[in-house]
C-alpha cells in the first residue's frame, strides 16, 4: 500500500464520509474544535456527552488530514471485531494485533 498516494485504504473500502453542512453564518458555541479527524471527532463526542456545546470545523473533508496517516492505515485489521480477526489470523495472532 502506498501511504502517500492520497487513497487511504479505509476510504477505498468504505467510500467518503457523508458531506456535512458548511457554516453559513456566525455561530456561538462553548468550544470550537479545529479539525474533523479522529482527534476532533473524539473530543466532540466527549463534549456532547457532557452537554457542552461545540462546533467542529475543518478546511477539507472529514478524516482526510493527518487521520489518513494514522495507525488505522497501518493496523487496519483491528477495525474488525476480535472474533472476526480470530477467524482470519488464529487466536494468538488476533490477540497480538489487539
Short mmCIF file of N, CA and C in Angstrom, two decimals:
data_model
loop_
_atom_site.label_atom_id
_atom_site.label_comp_id
_atom_site.label_asym_id
_atom_site.label_seq_id
_atom_site.Cartn_x
_atom_site.Cartn_y
_atom_site.Cartn_z
N UNK A 1 0.85 -1.19 0.00
CA UNK A 1 0.00 0.00 0.00
C UNK A 1 0.89 1.24 0.00
N UNK A 2 0.61 2.17 -0.85
CA UNK A 2 1.35 3.42 -0.94
C UNK A 2 0.71 4.43 0.00
N UNK A 3 1.38 4.73 1.11
CA UNK A 3 0.81 5.62 2.11
C UNK A 3 0.75 7.07 1.65
N UNK A 4 1.43 7.39 0.56
CA UNK A 4 1.45 8.77 0.09
C UNK A 4 0.57 8.98 -1.14
N UNK A 5 -0.18 8.00 -1.54
CA UNK A 5 -0.95 8.10 -2.77
C UNK A 5 -2.17 9.01 -2.65
N UNK A 6 -2.57 9.28 -1.42
CA UNK A 6 -3.78 10.06 -1.23
C UNK A 6 -5.04 9.21 -1.29
N UNK A 7 -4.89 7.90 -1.32
CA UNK A 7 -6.02 7.00 -1.37
C UNK A 7 -5.97 6.02 -0.19
N UNK A 8 -6.36 6.48 0.99
CA UNK A 8 -6.32 5.60 2.15
C UNK A 8 -7.22 4.38 1.97
N UNK A 9 -6.77 3.26 2.49
CA UNK A 9 -7.49 2.01 2.32
C UNK A 9 -8.92 2.10 2.84
N UNK A 10 -9.12 2.70 4.01
CA UNK A 10 -10.48 2.73 4.55
C UNK A 10 -11.42 3.55 3.67
N UNK A 11 -10.91 4.55 2.95
CA UNK A 11 -11.78 5.30 2.04
C UNK A 11 -12.06 4.51 0.77
N UNK A 12 -11.07 3.77 0.30
CA UNK A 12 -11.29 2.93 -0.87
C UNK A 12 -12.32 1.85 -0.54
N UNK A 13 -12.19 1.26 0.65
CA UNK A 13 -13.09 0.18 1.07
C UNK A 13 -14.50 0.69 1.37
N UNK A 14 -14.60 1.82 2.09
CA UNK A 14 -15.90 2.28 2.61
C UNK A 14 -16.44 3.52 1.92
N UNK A 15 -15.64 4.18 1.11
CA UNK A 15 -16.08 5.40 0.46
C UNK A 15 -15.90 6.62 1.34
N UNK A 16 -16.16 7.78 0.77
CA UNK A 16 -16.02 9.03 1.51
C UNK A 16 -17.10 9.14 2.57
N UNK A 17 -16.78 9.90 3.59
CA UNK A 17 -17.78 10.18 4.63
C UNK A 17 -18.88 11.03 4.03
N UNK A 18 -20.08 10.96 4.58
CA UNK A 18 -21.16 11.81 4.07
C UNK A 18 -20.79 13.29 4.18
N UNK A 19 -21.24 14.07 3.24
CA UNK A 19 -20.98 15.51 3.28
C UNK A 19 -21.67 16.13 4.48
N UNK A 20 -21.06 17.14 5.03
CA UNK A 20 -21.65 17.86 6.17
C UNK A 20 -21.90 19.30 5.76
N UNK A 21 -22.81 19.93 6.45
CA UNK A 21 -23.13 21.32 6.14
C UNK A 21 -21.96 22.23 6.47
N UNK A 22 -21.79 23.26 5.68
CA UNK A 22 -20.78 24.27 5.98
C UNK A 22 -21.44 25.40 6.76
N UNK A 23 -20.62 26.12 7.51
CA UNK A 23 -21.15 27.26 8.27
C UNK A 23 -21.57 28.34 7.29
N UNK A 24 -22.78 28.83 7.43
CA UNK A 24 -23.32 29.85 6.55
C UNK A 24 -23.48 31.20 7.26
N UNK A 25 -23.28 31.18 8.58
CA UNK A 25 -23.45 32.41 9.35
C UNK A 25 -22.64 32.30 10.63
N UNK A 26 -22.53 33.40 11.35
CA UNK A 26 -21.82 33.37 12.63
C UNK A 26 -22.56 32.46 13.61
N UNK A 27 -21.81 31.74 14.39
CA UNK A 27 -22.37 30.83 15.38
C UNK A 27 -21.74 31.10 16.73
N UNK A 28 -22.47 30.81 17.78
CA UNK A 28 -21.93 30.93 19.13
C UNK A 28 -21.87 29.54 19.73
N UNK A 29 -20.74 29.23 20.37
CA UNK A 29 -20.56 27.91 20.96
C UNK A 29 -19.61 28.00 22.14
N UNK A 30 -19.63 26.98 22.97
CA UNK A 30 -18.71 26.95 24.10
C UNK A 30 -17.29 26.58 23.66
N UNK A 31 -17.20 25.64 22.70
CA UNK A 31 -15.90 25.13 22.26
C UNK A 31 -15.89 25.04 20.74
N UNK A 32 -14.82 25.54 20.15
CA UNK A 32 -14.60 25.38 18.71
C UNK A 32 -13.48 24.36 18.53
N UNK A 33 -13.78 23.29 17.80
CA UNK A 33 -12.80 22.25 17.55
C UNK A 33 -12.32 22.42 16.12
N UNK A 34 -11.02 22.65 15.97
CA UNK A 34 -10.45 22.85 14.64
C UNK A 34 -9.84 21.53 14.21
N UNK A 35 -10.46 20.92 13.22
CA UNK A 35 -10.00 19.64 12.70
C UNK A 35 -11.05 18.56 12.91
N UNK A 36 -11.50 17.98 11.81
CA UNK A 36 -12.55 16.96 11.86
C UNK A 36 -12.01 15.55 11.65
N UNK A 37 -10.79 15.32 12.10
CA UNK A 37 -10.23 13.97 12.04
C UNK A 37 -10.61 13.18 13.27
N UNK A 38 -9.88 12.13 13.52
CA UNK A 38 -10.21 11.25 14.64
C UNK A 38 -10.13 11.98 15.98
N UNK A 39 -9.12 12.82 16.17
CA UNK A 39 -8.99 13.54 17.44
C UNK A 39 -10.14 14.51 17.63
N UNK A 40 -10.44 15.30 16.60
CA UNK A 40 -11.54 16.24 16.69
C UNK A 40 -12.87 15.54 16.94
N UNK A 41 -13.08 14.42 16.28
CA UNK A 41 -14.32 13.66 16.45
C UNK A 41 -14.44 13.12 17.87
N UNK A 42 -13.35 12.60 18.41
CA UNK A 42 -13.39 12.06 19.78
C UNK A 42 -13.60 13.16 20.81
N UNK A 43 -12.98 14.31 20.60
CA UNK A 43 -13.18 15.45 21.51
C UNK A 43 -14.63 15.90 21.44
N UNK A 44 -15.18 16.04 20.24
CA UNK A 44 -16.58 16.45 20.09
C UNK A 44 -17.51 15.45 20.77
N UNK A 45 -17.25 14.19 20.59
CA UNK A 45 -18.08 13.14 21.21
C UNK A 45 -18.11 13.30 22.73
N UNK A 46 -16.95 13.49 23.32
CA UNK A 46 -16.88 13.62 24.78
C UNK A 46 -17.57 14.90 25.26
N UNK A 47 -17.42 15.98 24.53
CA UNK A 47 -18.08 17.23 24.91
C UNK A 47 -19.60 17.10 24.81
N UNK A 48 -20.07 16.51 23.73
CA UNK A 48 -21.51 16.33 23.55
C UNK A 48 -22.09 15.44 24.64
N UNK A 49 -21.37 14.39 25.01
CA UNK A 49 -21.83 13.52 26.11
C UNK A 49 -22.02 14.32 27.40
N UNK A 50 -21.21 15.34 27.57
CA UNK A 50 -21.27 16.17 28.78
C UNK A 50 -22.15 17.41 28.58
N UNK A 51 -22.87 17.43 27.46
CA UNK A 51 -23.78 18.54 27.13
C UNK A 51 -23.06 19.89 27.05
N UNK A 52 -21.85 19.86 26.51
CA UNK A 52 -21.08 21.07 26.27
C UNK A 52 -21.17 21.37 24.78
N UNK A 53 -21.62 22.57 24.46
CA UNK A 53 -21.80 22.94 23.06
C UNK A 53 -20.47 23.02 22.33
N UNK A 54 -20.44 22.47 21.13
CA UNK A 54 -19.21 22.53 20.34
C UNK A 54 -19.54 22.53 18.86
N UNK A 55 -18.62 23.07 18.11
CA UNK A 55 -18.70 23.07 16.65
C UNK A 55 -17.36 22.57 16.14
N UNK A 56 -17.40 21.67 15.17
CA UNK A 56 -16.20 21.15 14.53
C UNK A 56 -16.06 21.80 13.17
N UNK A 57 -14.89 22.36 12.90
CA UNK A 57 -14.61 22.94 11.58
C UNK A 57 -13.36 22.29 11.00
N UNK A 58 -13.35 22.18 9.71
CA UNK A 58 -12.19 21.64 9.00
C UNK A 58 -12.16 22.26 7.62
N UNK A 59 -10.98 22.46 7.09
CA UNK A 59 -10.86 23.08 5.78
C UNK A 59 -11.05 22.10 4.64
N UNK A 60 -11.14 20.81 4.97
CA UNK A 60 -11.32 19.79 3.93
C UNK A 60 -12.36 18.78 4.40
N UNK A 61 -12.53 17.72 3.66
CA UNK A 61 -13.46 16.67 4.05
C UNK A 61 -13.03 16.04 5.37
N UNK A 62 -13.98 15.58 6.14
CA UNK A 62 -13.68 14.98 7.44
C UNK A 62 -12.79 13.75 7.28
N UNK A 63 -11.82 13.64 8.16
CA UNK A 63 -10.96 12.46 8.18
C UNK A 63 -9.90 12.40 7.10
N UNK A 64 -9.68 13.48 6.37
CA UNK A 64 -8.71 13.44 5.27
C UNK A 64 -7.42 14.18 5.57
N UNK A 65 -7.21 14.60 6.81
CA UNK A 65 -5.94 15.24 7.18
C UNK A 65 -4.97 14.20 7.72
N UNK A 66 -4.42 14.46 8.88
CA UNK A 66 -3.44 13.53 9.45
C UNK A 66 -4.07 12.20 9.84
N UNK A 67 -5.39 12.15 9.97
CA UNK A 67 -6.06 10.89 10.26
C UNK A 67 -5.74 9.85 9.19
N UNK A 68 -5.56 10.29 7.95
CA UNK A 68 -5.23 9.36 6.87
C UNK A 68 -3.89 8.69 7.07
N UNK A 69 -3.03 9.30 7.85
CA UNK A 69 -1.70 8.71 8.08
C UNK A 69 -1.59 8.10 9.48
N UNK A 70 -2.72 7.86 10.10
CA UNK A 70 -2.70 7.30 11.46
C UNK A 70 -2.53 5.79 11.41
N UNK A 71 -2.52 5.19 12.57
CA UNK A 71 -2.35 3.74 12.64
C UNK A 71 -3.51 2.99 12.01
N UNK A 72 -4.61 3.67 11.71
CA UNK A 72 -5.71 2.97 11.05
C UNK A 72 -5.28 2.46 9.68
N UNK A 73 -4.27 3.08 9.09
CA UNK A 73 -3.73 2.57 7.84
C UNK A 73 -2.78 1.41 8.08
N UNK A 74 -2.02 1.52 9.15
CA UNK A 74 -1.00 0.51 9.42
C UNK A 74 -1.59 -0.71 10.10
N UNK A 75 -2.65 -0.54 10.86
CA UNK A 75 -3.26 -1.64 11.59
C UNK A 75 -4.76 -1.70 11.31
N UNK A 76 -5.10 -1.69 10.05
CA UNK A 76 -6.50 -1.66 9.66
C UNK A 76 -7.25 -2.87 10.19
N UNK A 77 -6.55 -3.99 10.36
CA UNK A 77 -7.25 -5.20 10.80
C UNK A 77 -7.89 -5.05 12.17
N UNK A 78 -7.39 -4.16 13.03
CA UNK A 78 -8.01 -4.05 14.35
C UNK A 78 -9.32 -3.26 14.31
N UNK A 79 -9.72 -2.83 13.13
CA UNK A 79 -11.05 -2.25 12.97
C UNK A 79 -12.11 -3.35 12.93
N UNK A 80 -11.68 -4.59 12.87
CA UNK A 80 -12.60 -5.72 12.89
C UNK A 80 -12.77 -6.19 14.33
N UNK A 81 -13.93 -6.74 14.66
CA UNK A 81 -14.09 -7.34 15.99
C UNK A 81 -13.11 -8.50 16.16
N UNK A 82 -12.69 -8.73 17.38
CA UNK A 82 -11.71 -9.77 17.67
C UNK A 82 -12.17 -11.14 17.17
N UNK A 83 -13.46 -11.44 17.28
CA UNK A 83 -13.96 -12.75 16.84
C UNK A 83 -13.78 -12.93 15.33
N UNK A 84 -13.92 -11.86 14.54
CA UNK A 84 -13.71 -11.95 13.10
C UNK A 84 -12.22 -12.06 12.77
N UNK A 85 -11.42 -11.29 13.48
CA UNK A 85 -9.99 -11.33 13.25
C UNK A 85 -9.41 -12.69 13.61
N UNK A 86 -9.98 -13.30 14.63
CA UNK A 86 -9.53 -14.63 15.04
C UNK A 86 -9.73 -15.65 13.92
N UNK A 87 -10.84 -15.54 13.21
CA UNK A 87 -11.11 -16.45 12.10
C UNK A 87 -10.10 -16.28 10.97
N UNK A 88 -9.61 -15.05 10.80
CA UNK A 88 -8.65 -14.77 9.74
C UNK A 88 -7.22 -15.15 10.12
N UNK A 89 -6.85 -14.88 11.36
CA UNK A 89 -5.44 -14.99 11.76
C UNK A 89 -5.15 -16.07 12.79
N UNK A 90 -6.18 -16.62 13.39
CA UNK A 90 -5.97 -17.52 14.53
C UNK A 90 -5.99 -16.72 15.82
N UNK A 91 -6.28 -17.41 16.92
CA UNK A 91 -6.46 -16.74 18.22
C UNK A 91 -5.21 -15.95 18.68
N UNK A 92 -4.06 -16.59 18.64
CA UNK A 92 -2.84 -15.94 19.15
C UNK A 92 -2.50 -14.69 18.36
N UNK A 93 -2.54 -14.75 17.03
CA UNK A 93 -2.21 -13.59 16.21
C UNK A 93 -3.27 -12.48 16.33
N UNK A 94 -4.53 -12.86 16.46
CA UNK A 94 -5.59 -11.87 16.64
C UNK A 94 -5.39 -11.11 17.94
N UNK A 95 -5.09 -11.84 19.00
CA UNK A 95 -4.84 -11.19 20.29
C UNK A 95 -3.60 -10.31 20.23
N UNK A 96 -2.58 -10.76 19.53
CA UNK A 96 -1.36 -9.98 19.38
C UNK A 96 -1.64 -8.66 18.65
N UNK A 97 -2.49 -8.71 17.62
CA UNK A 97 -2.85 -7.50 16.87
C UNK A 97 -3.53 -6.48 17.77
N UNK A 98 -4.39 -6.98 18.68
CA UNK A 98 -5.05 -6.07 19.60
C UNK A 98 -4.09 -5.58 20.65
#
